[in-house]
Rosetta silent file (secondary structure, phi, psi, omega in degrees, C-alpha in Angstrom):
SEQUENCE: MKATAIITIALIISASLMAFKVSPGIDMEEFREGKYIHLDQVTIEFDKTDAEVIIEYRLTPFAQAYMFLFGSSHLEPKIKEIFFDFNEVTIQEIGRTHAKVLVKDISRQSNENYLHDSKELGMQPDMLTLIYPDGTLRNVENAKETPDTFYDYT
SCORE:     score description
SCORE:     0.000 S_00000001
   1 L     0.000  -44.052 -179.925  213.809   83.598   86.797 S_00000001
   2 H   -66.887  -37.762 -179.930  212.689   80.107   85.771 S_00000001
   3 H   -62.728  -39.652  179.061  215.734   78.497   87.378 S_00000001
   4 H   -64.012  -41.971  179.267  214.932   80.193   90.696 S_00000001
   5 H   -65.022  -42.420 -179.929  211.350   78.907   90.593 S_00000001
   6 H   -65.384  -42.057  178.573  212.475   75.358   89.792 S_00000001
   7 H   -64.759  -40.674  178.796  215.054   75.391   92.589 S_00000001
   8 H   -62.503  -45.745  178.768  212.463   76.733   95.039 S_00000001
   9 H   -62.218  -43.268  179.313  209.968   74.000   94.091 S_00000001
  10 H   -62.310  -40.637  178.585  212.670   71.330   94.405 S_00000001
  11 H   -66.021  -40.156  178.774  213.634   72.608   97.856 S_00000001
  12 H   -64.155  -45.445  179.534  210.018   72.616   99.044 S_00000001
  13 H   -64.335  -43.561  178.586  209.469   69.067   97.816 S_00000001
  14 H   -61.468  -44.010  178.926  212.758   67.894   99.340 S_00000001
  15 H   -62.965  -39.555  178.602  211.922   69.493  102.675 S_00000001
  16 H   -63.672  -44.374  179.909  208.477   67.859  102.627 S_00000001
  17 H   -65.369  -39.399  178.073  209.947   64.448  101.921 S_00000001
  18 H   -66.370  -40.737  178.302  212.564   64.836  104.653 S_00000001
  19 H   -63.546  -35.918  178.545  209.899   65.927  107.147 S_00000001
  20 H   -64.193  -41.265 -178.788  207.881   62.870  106.167 S_00000001
  21 H   -62.434  -34.443 -176.825  210.815   60.536  106.865 S_00000001
  22 H   -99.335   -1.261 -179.206  211.208   61.823  110.431 S_00000001
  23 L   -77.305  128.565  176.273  207.497   62.263  111.221 S_00000001
  24 L   -77.451  154.725  172.824  206.165   59.750  113.744 S_00000001
  25 L    86.019    4.727  178.288  202.839   58.034  113.192 S_00000001
  26 L  -104.793  119.284 -177.598  202.935   57.757  109.399 S_00000001
  27 L   -97.599  114.220 -177.735  202.636   54.196  108.178 S_00000001
  28 H   -64.935  -22.012  179.535  204.157   53.752  104.727 S_00000001
  29 H   -63.248  -27.165  178.478  202.057   50.601  104.173 S_00000001
  30 H   -64.440  -24.725 -174.501  199.011   52.859  103.782 S_00000001
  31 H  -113.401   27.136 -178.318  200.603   54.351  100.686 S_00000001
  32 L   -71.137  170.024  175.666  201.979   51.195   99.063 S_00000001
  33 L    57.151   36.030  174.913  201.702   50.322   95.361 S_00000001
  34 L    76.068    7.805  179.302  202.063   53.904   94.183 S_00000001
  35 L   -77.486  138.060  179.733  198.979   55.144   96.009 S_00000001
  36 L  -114.251    3.827  179.619  199.227   58.727   97.189 S_00000001
  37 E  -135.689  139.947  176.713  195.891   58.883   99.020 S_00000001
  38 E  -125.286  125.264 -179.553  194.537   56.848  101.936 S_00000001
  39 E   -85.779  115.773  176.526  190.814   56.984  102.782 S_00000001
  40 E   -83.629  -47.549 -173.306  190.222   57.223  106.510 S_00000001
  41 E  -148.071  135.894  170.364  186.468   57.817  106.489 S_00000001
  42 E  -123.197  121.719 -178.701  183.687   58.074  103.912 S_00000001
  43 E  -115.695  121.666  179.271  180.388   59.396  105.296 S_00000001
  44 E  -109.624  117.595  178.351  177.249   59.149  103.173 S_00000001
  45 E  -108.741  110.316 -176.601  174.299   61.208  104.383 S_00000001
  46 E   -74.000  140.280  175.820  171.104   60.238  102.568 S_00000001
  47 E  -141.888   93.037 -172.851  168.600   62.923  101.574 S_00000001
  48 L    56.157 -120.769 -177.539  165.678   61.337   99.738 S_00000001
  49 L   -87.608   -8.116 -177.637  167.152   59.971   96.478 S_00000001
  50 E  -107.543  175.517  177.019  170.396   61.956   96.759 S_00000001
  51 E  -152.948  146.816  170.437  173.285   61.969   99.228 S_00000001
  52 E  -101.189  133.434 -176.853  176.017   64.256  100.446 S_00000001
  53 E  -120.399  129.918  174.526  179.334   62.465  100.896 S_00000001
  54 E  -111.383  126.646 -179.928  182.237   63.637  103.045 S_00000001
  55 E  -114.056  124.431  175.273  185.564   61.938  102.398 S_00000001
  56 E  -108.818  128.189 -174.196  188.369   62.244  104.933 S_00000001
  57 E  -143.550  168.829  172.310  191.777   61.213  103.629 S_00000001
  58 E  -123.356  141.791  177.824  195.533   61.500  104.059 S_00000001
  59 E  -109.911  153.022  172.289  197.966   62.296  101.271 S_00000001
  60 L   -64.748  157.063  178.543  201.623   61.383  100.985 S_00000001
  61 H   -57.425  -37.233  178.236  203.919   64.343  101.675 S_00000001
  62 H   -63.575  -43.167  178.704  204.814   64.536   97.985 S_00000001
  63 H   -64.842  -37.632  176.924  201.113   64.697   97.061 S_00000001
  64 H   -62.644  -44.318  179.147  200.573   67.379   99.726 S_00000001
  65 H   -63.926  -42.146  179.438  203.428   69.447   98.297 S_00000001
  66 H   -62.071  -45.034  179.483  202.109   68.957   94.768 S_00000001
  67 H   -64.384  -38.925  177.868  198.602   70.008   95.824 S_00000001
  68 H   -61.574  -42.673 -176.235  200.032   73.046   97.648 S_00000001
  69 H   -78.319  -38.833 -170.514  201.961   74.132   94.560 S_00000001
  70 H  -116.518   -0.400  177.145  199.512   73.296   91.795 S_00000001
  71 L    93.167  173.890 -173.479  196.096   73.196   93.445 S_00000001
  72 H   -91.430   -3.960 -176.887  193.537   70.493   94.145 S_00000001
  73 H   -62.114  -25.482  179.115  192.178   70.063   90.614 S_00000001
  74 H   -75.515  -11.632  177.984  194.611   67.194   90.019 S_00000001
  75 H   -88.262  -16.303 -177.983  192.967   65.296   92.884 S_00000001
  76 H   -55.386  -46.772  179.648  189.509   65.370   91.235 S_00000001
  77 H   -60.319  -35.752  179.383  190.017   62.243   89.075 S_00000001
  78 H   -68.258  -38.888  177.853  191.090   60.246   92.148 S_00000001
  79 H   -66.049  -44.024  179.418  188.000   61.412   94.063 S_00000001
  80 H   -65.506  -30.178  178.386  185.742   60.521   91.114 S_00000001
  81 H   -61.125  -31.749  178.487  187.439   57.112   90.908 S_00000001
  82 H   -61.063  -34.842 -173.858  185.995   56.288   94.343 S_00000001
  83 L  -109.393   33.632 -176.724  182.483   56.685   92.891 S_00000001
  84 L   -60.928  -26.127 -175.805  183.006   55.062   89.475 S_00000001
  85 L   -88.924   -2.702 -178.631  179.919   52.832   89.997 S_00000001
  86 L   -97.833  154.683 -174.146  177.589   55.768   90.741 S_00000001
  87 L   -77.014  -62.024 -172.954  175.651   57.670   88.072 S_00000001
  88 E  -121.217  106.073 -176.507  175.845   61.396   88.788 S_00000001
  89 E  -118.704  127.539  178.528  178.704   62.622   90.996 S_00000001
  90 E  -123.480  121.209  176.802  179.518   66.296   91.537 S_00000001
  91 E   -81.771  122.543 -178.092  182.577   67.355   93.497 S_00000001
  92 E   -96.544  -31.642 -176.103  181.660   70.391   95.567 S_00000001
  93 E  -158.186  139.562  172.771  184.883   70.931   97.527 S_00000001
  94 E  -129.845  124.020  178.487  188.368   69.475   97.766 S_00000001
  95 L  -117.373 -174.111 -179.358  190.604   70.330  100.685 S_00000001
  96 L   -66.270  -32.805 -176.845  193.957   69.171  102.034 S_00000001
  97 L  -127.786    1.698 -178.005  192.369   66.423  104.153 S_00000001
  98 E  -153.431  163.034  173.353  188.774   66.149  102.965 S_00000001
  99 E  -141.286  152.436  178.699  186.419   66.387  100.023 S_00000001
 100 E  -122.413  128.612 -173.342  182.693   67.010   99.765 S_00000001
 101 E  -131.999  143.477  173.596  180.720   65.299   97.009 S_00000001
 102 E  -108.865  127.847  178.494  177.064   65.316   95.943 S_00000001
 103 E  -115.862  115.903  178.585  175.708   62.051   94.521 S_00000001
 104 E   -86.259  146.936  176.212  172.392   62.318   92.684 S_00000001
 105 L    53.145   43.470  176.532  170.039   59.341   92.430 S_00000001
 106 L   -74.885  -23.328  179.485  172.009   57.190   94.865 S_00000001
 107 L  -131.879  166.835  176.297  168.644   55.693   95.932 S_00000001
 108 E  -125.433  150.284 -177.848  165.262   55.159   94.365 S_00000001
 109 E   -89.884  136.067  175.970  161.847   55.827   95.850 S_00000001
 110 E  -135.928  106.714 -173.907  159.445   52.951   96.379 S_00000001
 111 L    55.994 -117.922 -177.652  156.141   53.996   97.919 S_00000001
 112 L   -96.957   -1.144 -177.450  157.069   55.730  101.183 S_00000001
 113 E  -110.004  164.948  174.029  160.574   54.254  101.416 S_00000001
 114 E  -119.024  137.034 -177.456  163.844   54.836   99.645 S_00000001
 115 E  -116.404  131.210  175.648  165.956   51.927   98.456 S_00000001
 116 E  -115.878  119.216  176.993  169.706   52.022   97.926 S_00000001
 117 L   -86.548  142.789 -178.263  171.213   49.178   95.921 S_00000001
 118 L   -53.339  138.071  177.001  174.788   48.223   96.729 S_00000001
 119 L  -129.664  138.978  178.642  177.446   50.049   94.709 S_00000001
 120 E   -74.398  143.467  176.851  181.119   49.161   94.454 S_00000001
 121 L  -100.569  141.602 -179.523  183.647   51.690   95.722 S_00000001
 122 L   -73.664  -20.239  176.435  186.792   52.443   93.714 S_00000001
 123 L  -140.109  151.839 -176.530  188.890   52.627   96.899 S_00000001
 124 L   -98.019  114.057  176.415  188.407   50.990  100.274 S_00000001
 125 L   -79.961  156.508  174.105  187.984   53.376  103.231 S_00000001
 126 L   -61.748  -39.511 -179.266  188.911   52.375  106.769 S_00000001
 127 E  -141.015  129.686  172.532  185.335   53.255  107.795 S_00000001
 128 E  -108.207  123.913  179.765  182.174   53.796  105.761 S_00000001
 129 E  -117.127  127.385  175.598  179.431   55.584  107.701 S_00000001
 130 E  -105.263  129.809  177.462  175.858   55.796  106.457 S_00000001
 131 E  -116.438  119.354 -178.336  173.644   58.485  107.981 S_00000001
 132 L   -89.568  160.845 -176.941  169.929   58.050  107.435 S_00000001
 133 L   -56.188  -26.449  179.102  167.412   60.929  107.431 S_00000001
 134 L   -83.780    2.203  178.190  166.246   60.051  110.970 S_00000001
 135 L    94.366   -4.848  179.105  169.826   60.475  112.250 S_00000001
 136 L   -67.261  139.955  179.041  170.561   56.749  112.600 S_00000001
 137 E  -110.065  147.449  171.853  174.177   55.773  111.863 S_00000001
 138 E  -135.968  122.765  179.737  175.538   52.572  110.365 S_00000001
 139 E  -105.641  137.612  176.574  179.308   51.928  110.309 S_00000001
 140 E  -131.044  119.170  179.800  181.009   49.425  108.016 S_00000001
 141 E   -80.997  141.116  175.890  184.750   48.796  108.409 S_00000001
 142 L    47.909   47.856 -176.921  186.944   48.339  105.306 S_00000001
 143 L   -72.477  133.514  173.725  183.963   48.480  102.959 S_00000001
 144 L   -97.240  -12.913  179.815  184.520   47.542   99.326 S_00000001
 145 E  -154.927  162.483  174.553  180.962   48.516   98.479 S_00000001
 146 L   -80.068  143.921 -179.531  177.974   50.296   99.948 S_00000001
 147 L   -79.451  151.548  170.529  175.487   47.912  101.556 S_00000001
 148 L   -60.646  137.416 -178.619  171.958   47.370  100.273 S_00000001
 149 E  -158.827  160.044  172.293  169.699   49.443  102.479 S_00000001
 150 E  -137.808  154.999 -178.627  166.340   51.110  102.726 S_00000001
 151 E  -155.762  160.057  172.872  165.118   54.081  104.733 S_00000001
 152 E  -110.547  156.974 -178.036  162.154   56.381  105.011 S_00000001
 153 L  -101.378  105.407 -178.889  162.333   60.129  104.864 S_00000001
 154 L  -109.739    0.000    0.000  160.865   61.541  108.061 S_00000001
């Protein structure tokens, strides 16, 4: 019984890797240096002192197969690594291509405004998008950190 399960897992992984080799549009440079995740977009939506963060990413085929077989809990440390410089991070959802995270106290209140001090990111996304409470967007390409910013809550 165990041998059958091991052979099945090996076949699934092999098929995934072969499909990856012949798939157009996948750039291996994105996954260099042993990285198995590439951040396409990180969107931070401010809500007073907290923020909801949506992370859109791509996984290597091997990582996709691993996640399919063993679940997404093994991806949690990599997601938390992105926010190593933040105080209170709670992962709410992890999917095949995205994750949803709640960051508490990402900003501080000063009179009627909220101030966000720059924080370093553990991985560099292709695009960092900040969404302010009034709906205004700010895009930063290849961000290594969040920019200093202030906003009011209207």
